[in-house]
JSON list of C-alpha atoms in Angstrom, two decimals:
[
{"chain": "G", "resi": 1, "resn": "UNK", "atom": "CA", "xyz": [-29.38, -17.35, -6.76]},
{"chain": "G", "resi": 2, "resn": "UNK", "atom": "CA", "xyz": [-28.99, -19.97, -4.24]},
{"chain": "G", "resi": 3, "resn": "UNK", "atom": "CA", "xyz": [-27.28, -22.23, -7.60]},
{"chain": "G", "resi": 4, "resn": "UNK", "atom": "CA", "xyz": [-24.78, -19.68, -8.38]},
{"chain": "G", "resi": 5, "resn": "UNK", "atom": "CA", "xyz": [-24.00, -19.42, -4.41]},
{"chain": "G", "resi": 6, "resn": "UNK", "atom": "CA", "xyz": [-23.10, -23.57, -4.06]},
{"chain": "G", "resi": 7, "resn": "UNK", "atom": "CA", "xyz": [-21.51, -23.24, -7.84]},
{"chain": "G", "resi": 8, "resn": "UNK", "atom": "CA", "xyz": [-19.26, -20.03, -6.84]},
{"chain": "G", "resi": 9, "resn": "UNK", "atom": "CA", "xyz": [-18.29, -21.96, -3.44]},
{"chain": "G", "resi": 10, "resn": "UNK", "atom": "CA", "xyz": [-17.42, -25.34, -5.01]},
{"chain": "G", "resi": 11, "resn": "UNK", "atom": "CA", "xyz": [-15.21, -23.34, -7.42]},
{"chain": "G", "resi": 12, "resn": "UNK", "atom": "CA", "xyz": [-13.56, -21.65, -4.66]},
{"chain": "G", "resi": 13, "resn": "UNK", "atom": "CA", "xyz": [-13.18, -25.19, -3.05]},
{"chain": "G", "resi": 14, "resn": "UNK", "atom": "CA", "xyz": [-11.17, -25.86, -6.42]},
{"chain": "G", "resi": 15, "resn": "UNK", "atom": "CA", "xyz": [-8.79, -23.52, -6.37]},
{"chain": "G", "resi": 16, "resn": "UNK", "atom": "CA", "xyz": [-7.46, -24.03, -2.43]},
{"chain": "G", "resi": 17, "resn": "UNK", "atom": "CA", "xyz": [-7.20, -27.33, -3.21]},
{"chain": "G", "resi": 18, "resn": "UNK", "atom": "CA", "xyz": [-5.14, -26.71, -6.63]},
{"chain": "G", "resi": 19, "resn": "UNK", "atom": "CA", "xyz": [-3.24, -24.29, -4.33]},
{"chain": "G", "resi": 20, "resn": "UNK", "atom": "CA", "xyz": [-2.89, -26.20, -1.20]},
{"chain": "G", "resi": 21, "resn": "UNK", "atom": "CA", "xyz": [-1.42, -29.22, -4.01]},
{"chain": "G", "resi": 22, "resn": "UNK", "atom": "CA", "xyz": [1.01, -26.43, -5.54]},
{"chain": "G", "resi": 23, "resn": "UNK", "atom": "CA", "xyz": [2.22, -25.29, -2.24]},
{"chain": "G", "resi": 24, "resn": "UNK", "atom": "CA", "xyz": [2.72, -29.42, -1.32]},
{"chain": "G", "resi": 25, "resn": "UNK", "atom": "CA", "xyz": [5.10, -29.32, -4.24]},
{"chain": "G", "resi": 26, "resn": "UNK", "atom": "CA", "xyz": [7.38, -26.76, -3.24]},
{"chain": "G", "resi": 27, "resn": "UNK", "atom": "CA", "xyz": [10.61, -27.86, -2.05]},
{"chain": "G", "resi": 28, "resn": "UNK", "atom": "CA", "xyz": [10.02, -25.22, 1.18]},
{"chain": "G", "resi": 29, "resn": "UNK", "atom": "CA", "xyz": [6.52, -24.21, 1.67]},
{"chain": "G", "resi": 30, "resn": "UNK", "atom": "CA", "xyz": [7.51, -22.61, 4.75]},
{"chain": "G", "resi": 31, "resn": "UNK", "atom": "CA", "xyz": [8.72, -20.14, 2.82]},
{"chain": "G", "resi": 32, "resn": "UNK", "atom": "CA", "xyz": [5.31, -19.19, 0.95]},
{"chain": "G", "resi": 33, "resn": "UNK", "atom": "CA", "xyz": [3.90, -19.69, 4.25]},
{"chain": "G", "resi": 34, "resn": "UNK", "atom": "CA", "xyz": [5.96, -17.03, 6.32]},
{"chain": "G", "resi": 35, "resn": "UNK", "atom": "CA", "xyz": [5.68, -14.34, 3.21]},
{"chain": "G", "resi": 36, "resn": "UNK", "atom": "CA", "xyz": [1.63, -15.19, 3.20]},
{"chain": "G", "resi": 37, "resn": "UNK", "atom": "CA", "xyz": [1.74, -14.38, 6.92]},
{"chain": "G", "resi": 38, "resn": "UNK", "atom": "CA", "xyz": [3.68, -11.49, 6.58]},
{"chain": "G", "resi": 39, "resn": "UNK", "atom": "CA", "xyz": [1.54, -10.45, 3.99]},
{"chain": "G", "resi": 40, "resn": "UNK", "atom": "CA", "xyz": [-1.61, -10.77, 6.04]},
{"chain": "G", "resi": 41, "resn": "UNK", "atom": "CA", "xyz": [-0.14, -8.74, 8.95]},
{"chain": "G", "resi": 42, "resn": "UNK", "atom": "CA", "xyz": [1.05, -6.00, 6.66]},
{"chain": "G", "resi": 43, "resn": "UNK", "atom": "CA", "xyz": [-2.26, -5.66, 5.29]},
{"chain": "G", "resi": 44, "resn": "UNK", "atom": "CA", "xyz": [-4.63, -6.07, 8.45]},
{"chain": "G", "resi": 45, "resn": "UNK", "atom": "CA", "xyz": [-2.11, -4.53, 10.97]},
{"chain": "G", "resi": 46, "resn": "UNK", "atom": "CA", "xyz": [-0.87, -1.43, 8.92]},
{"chain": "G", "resi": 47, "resn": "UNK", "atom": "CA", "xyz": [-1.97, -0.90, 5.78]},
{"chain": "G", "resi": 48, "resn": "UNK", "atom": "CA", "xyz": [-5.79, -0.92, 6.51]},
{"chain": "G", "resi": 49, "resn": "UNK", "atom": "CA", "xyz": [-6.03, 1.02, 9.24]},
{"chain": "G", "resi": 50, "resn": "UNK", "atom": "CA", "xyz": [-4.12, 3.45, 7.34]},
{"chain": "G", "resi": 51, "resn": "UNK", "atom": "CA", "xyz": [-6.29, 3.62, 4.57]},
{"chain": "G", "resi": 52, "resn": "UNK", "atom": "CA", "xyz": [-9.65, 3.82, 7.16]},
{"chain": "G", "resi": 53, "resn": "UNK", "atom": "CA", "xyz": [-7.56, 6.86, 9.16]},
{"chain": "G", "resi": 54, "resn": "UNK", "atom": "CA", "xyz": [-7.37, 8.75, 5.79]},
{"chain": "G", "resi": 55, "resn": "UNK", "atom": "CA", "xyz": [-10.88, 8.12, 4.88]},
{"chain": "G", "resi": 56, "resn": "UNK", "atom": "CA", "xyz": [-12.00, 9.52, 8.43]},
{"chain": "G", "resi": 57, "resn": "UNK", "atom": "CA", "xyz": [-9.49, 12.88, 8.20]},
{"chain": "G", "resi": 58, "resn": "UNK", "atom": "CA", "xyz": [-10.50, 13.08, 4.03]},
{"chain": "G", "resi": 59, "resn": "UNK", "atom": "CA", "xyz": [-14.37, 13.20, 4.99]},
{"chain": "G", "resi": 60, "resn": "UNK", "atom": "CA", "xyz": [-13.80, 16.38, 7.24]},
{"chain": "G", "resi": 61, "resn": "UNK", "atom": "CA", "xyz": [-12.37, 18.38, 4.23]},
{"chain": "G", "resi": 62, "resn": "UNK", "atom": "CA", "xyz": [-14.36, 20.40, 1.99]},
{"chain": "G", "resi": 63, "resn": "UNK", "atom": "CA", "xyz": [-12.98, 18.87, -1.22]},
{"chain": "G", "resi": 64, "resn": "UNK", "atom": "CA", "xyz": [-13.21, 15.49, -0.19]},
{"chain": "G", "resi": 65, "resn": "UNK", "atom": "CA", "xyz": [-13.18, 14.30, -4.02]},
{"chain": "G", "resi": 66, "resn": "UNK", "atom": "CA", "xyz": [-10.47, 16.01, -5.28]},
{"chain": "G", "resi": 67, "resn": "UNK", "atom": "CA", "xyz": [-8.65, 15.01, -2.34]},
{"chain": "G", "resi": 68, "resn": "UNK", "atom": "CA", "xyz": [-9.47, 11.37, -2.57]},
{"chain": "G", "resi": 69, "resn": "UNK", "atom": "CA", "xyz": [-8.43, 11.40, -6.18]},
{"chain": "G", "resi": 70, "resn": "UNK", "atom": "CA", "xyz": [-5.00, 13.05, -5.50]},
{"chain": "G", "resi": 71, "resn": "UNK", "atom": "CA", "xyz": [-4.58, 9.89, -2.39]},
{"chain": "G", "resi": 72, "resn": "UNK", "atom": "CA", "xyz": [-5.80, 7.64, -5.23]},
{"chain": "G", "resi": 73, "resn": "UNK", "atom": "CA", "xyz": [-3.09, 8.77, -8.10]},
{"chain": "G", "resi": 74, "resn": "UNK", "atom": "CA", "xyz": [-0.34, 8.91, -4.92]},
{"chain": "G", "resi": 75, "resn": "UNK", "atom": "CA", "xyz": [-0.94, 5.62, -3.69]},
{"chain": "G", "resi": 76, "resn": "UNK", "atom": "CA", "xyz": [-1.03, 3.82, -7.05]},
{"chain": "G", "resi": 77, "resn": "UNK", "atom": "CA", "xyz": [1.91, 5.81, -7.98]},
{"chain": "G", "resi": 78, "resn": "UNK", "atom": "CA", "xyz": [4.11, 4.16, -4.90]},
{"chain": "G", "resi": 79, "resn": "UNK", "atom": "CA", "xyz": [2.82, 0.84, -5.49]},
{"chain": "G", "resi": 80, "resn": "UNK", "atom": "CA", "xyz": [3.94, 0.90, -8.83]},
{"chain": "G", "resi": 81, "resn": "UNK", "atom": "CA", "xyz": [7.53, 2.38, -7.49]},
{"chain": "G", "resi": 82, "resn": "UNK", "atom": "CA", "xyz": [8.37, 0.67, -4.58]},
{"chain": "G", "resi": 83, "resn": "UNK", "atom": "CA", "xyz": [9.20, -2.54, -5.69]},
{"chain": "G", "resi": 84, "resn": "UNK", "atom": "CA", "xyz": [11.90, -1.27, -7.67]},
{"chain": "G", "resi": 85, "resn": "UNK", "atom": "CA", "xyz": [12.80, 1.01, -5.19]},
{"chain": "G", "resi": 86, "resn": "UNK", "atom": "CA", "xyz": [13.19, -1.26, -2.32]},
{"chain": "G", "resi": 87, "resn": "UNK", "atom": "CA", "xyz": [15.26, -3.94, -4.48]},
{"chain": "G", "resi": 88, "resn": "UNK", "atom": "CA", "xyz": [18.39, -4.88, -3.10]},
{"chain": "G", "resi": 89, "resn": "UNK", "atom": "CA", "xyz": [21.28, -5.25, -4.35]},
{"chain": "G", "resi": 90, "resn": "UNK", "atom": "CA", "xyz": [22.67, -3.31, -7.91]},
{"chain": "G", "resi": 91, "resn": "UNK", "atom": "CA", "xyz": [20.44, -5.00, -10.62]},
{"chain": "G", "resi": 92, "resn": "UNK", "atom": "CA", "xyz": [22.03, -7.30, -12.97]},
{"chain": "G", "resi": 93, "resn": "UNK", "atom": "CA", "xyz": [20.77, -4.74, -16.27]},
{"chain": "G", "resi": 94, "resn": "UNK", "atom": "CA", "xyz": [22.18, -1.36, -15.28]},
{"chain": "G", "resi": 95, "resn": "UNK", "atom": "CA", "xyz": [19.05, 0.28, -17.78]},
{"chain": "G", "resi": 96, "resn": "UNK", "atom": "CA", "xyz": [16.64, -1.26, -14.67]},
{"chain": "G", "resi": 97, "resn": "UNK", "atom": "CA", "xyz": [17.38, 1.77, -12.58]},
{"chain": "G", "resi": 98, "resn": "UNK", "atom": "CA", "xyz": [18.74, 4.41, -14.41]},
{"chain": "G", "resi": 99, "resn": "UNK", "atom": "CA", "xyz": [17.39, 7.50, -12.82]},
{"chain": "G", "resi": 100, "resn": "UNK", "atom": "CA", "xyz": [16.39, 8.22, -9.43]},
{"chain": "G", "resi": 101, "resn": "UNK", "atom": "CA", "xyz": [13.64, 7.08, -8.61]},
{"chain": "G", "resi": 102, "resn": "UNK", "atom": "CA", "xyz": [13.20, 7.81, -5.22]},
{"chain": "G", "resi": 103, "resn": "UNK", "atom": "CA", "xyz": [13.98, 11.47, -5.76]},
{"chain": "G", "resi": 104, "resn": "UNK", "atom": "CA", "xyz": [10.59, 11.12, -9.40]},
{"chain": "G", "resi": 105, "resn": "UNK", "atom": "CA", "xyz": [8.23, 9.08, -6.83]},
{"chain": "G", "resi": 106, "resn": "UNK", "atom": "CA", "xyz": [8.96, 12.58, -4.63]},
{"chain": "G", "resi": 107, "resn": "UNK", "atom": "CA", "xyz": [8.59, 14.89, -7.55]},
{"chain": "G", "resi": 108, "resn": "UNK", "atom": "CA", "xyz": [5.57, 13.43, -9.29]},
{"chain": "G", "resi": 109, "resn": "UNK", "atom": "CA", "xyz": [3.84, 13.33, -6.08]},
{"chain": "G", "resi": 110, "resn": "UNK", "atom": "CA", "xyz": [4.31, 16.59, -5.42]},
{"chain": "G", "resi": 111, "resn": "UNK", "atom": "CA", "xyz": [2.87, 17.24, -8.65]},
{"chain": "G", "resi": 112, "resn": "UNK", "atom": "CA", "xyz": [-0.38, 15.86, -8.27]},
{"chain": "G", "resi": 113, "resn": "UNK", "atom": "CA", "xyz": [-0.28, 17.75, -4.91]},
{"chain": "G", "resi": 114, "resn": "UNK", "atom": "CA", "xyz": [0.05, 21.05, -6.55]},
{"chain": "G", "resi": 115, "resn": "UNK", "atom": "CA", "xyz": [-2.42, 19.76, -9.10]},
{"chain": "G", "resi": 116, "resn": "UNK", "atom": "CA", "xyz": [-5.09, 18.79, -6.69]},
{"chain": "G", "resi": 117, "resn": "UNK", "atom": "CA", "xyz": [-4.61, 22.00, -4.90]},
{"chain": "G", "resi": 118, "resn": "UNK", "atom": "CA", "xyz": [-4.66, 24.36, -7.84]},
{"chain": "G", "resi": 119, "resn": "UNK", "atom": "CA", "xyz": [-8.16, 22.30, -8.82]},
{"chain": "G", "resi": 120, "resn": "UNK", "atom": "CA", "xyz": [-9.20, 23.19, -5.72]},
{"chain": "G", "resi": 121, "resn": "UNK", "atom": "CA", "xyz": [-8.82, 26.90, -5.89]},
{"chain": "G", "resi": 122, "resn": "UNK", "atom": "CA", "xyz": [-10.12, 27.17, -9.44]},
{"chain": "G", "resi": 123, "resn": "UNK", "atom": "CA", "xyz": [-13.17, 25.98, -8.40]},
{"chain": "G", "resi": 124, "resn": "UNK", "atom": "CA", "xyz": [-13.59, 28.03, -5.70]},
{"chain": "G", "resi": 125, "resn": "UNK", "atom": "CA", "xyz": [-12.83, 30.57, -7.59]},
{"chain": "G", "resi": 126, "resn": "UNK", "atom": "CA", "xyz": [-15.33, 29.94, -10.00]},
{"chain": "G", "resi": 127, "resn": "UNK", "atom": "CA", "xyz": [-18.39, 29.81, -7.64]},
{"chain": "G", "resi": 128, "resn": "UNK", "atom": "CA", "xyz": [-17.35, 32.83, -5.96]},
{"chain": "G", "resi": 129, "resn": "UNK", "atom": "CA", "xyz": [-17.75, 35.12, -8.89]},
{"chain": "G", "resi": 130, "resn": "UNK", "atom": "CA", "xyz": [-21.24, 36.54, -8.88]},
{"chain": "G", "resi": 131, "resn": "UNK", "atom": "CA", "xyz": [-23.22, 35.26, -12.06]},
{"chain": "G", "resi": 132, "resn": "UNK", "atom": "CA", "xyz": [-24.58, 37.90, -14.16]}
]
């Protein structure tokens, strides 16, 4: 174990110093520097404490799973969608953004909102019928 540990770490060692010697090639690190940053506050400052204030609200509900599922599908489905939604400018290839996709990130969402909920109630449903 304690091989694999000093292996892992000189490997990890490696790769910051191939990054740190691709980022000395740039022409403006600064730039890769400032987006890393922004990056970093994004994450810590907004992002994660997000995602832990969900996880606190989810674990009152009854139907924590399904619920975590549906905020699972949702938030894969806007990472997926908002880079193309947040692109400015008009794109160069007019088949990038056809359709709206702004108003489809709305409607699928909503879908696996009504989907979520109507798994919900068919399962409570279910185990409120008397057996027998």
């Amino acid at each position: 174990m304690n091989a694999a540990r000093y292996l892992l770490g000189a490997l990890g060692l490696l790769l910051i110093a191939a990054g740190a010697r691709l980022l000395a090639g740039l022409p403006d690190p600064l730039d890769v520097l400032v987006w890393l940053g922004g990056a970093l506050v994004l994450h810590d400052g907004i992002i994660a404490p997000l995602v832990l204030c969900a996880g606190l609200l989810v674990a009152a509900v009854p139907a924590r799973g399904a619920v975590r599922g549906a905020l699972l599908t949702g938030g894969a489905l806007v990472l997926v969608t908002l880079p193309a939604l947040l692109r400015p400018g008009t794109p160069a290839n007019p088949s990038v953004l056809p359709l709206p996709y702004g108003r489809n990130l709305l409607l699928v969402l909503g879908a696996v909102a009504a989907g979520t909920a109507v798994g919900v109630l068919a399962r409570r449903v279910r185990r409120s019928r008397p057996r027998g």
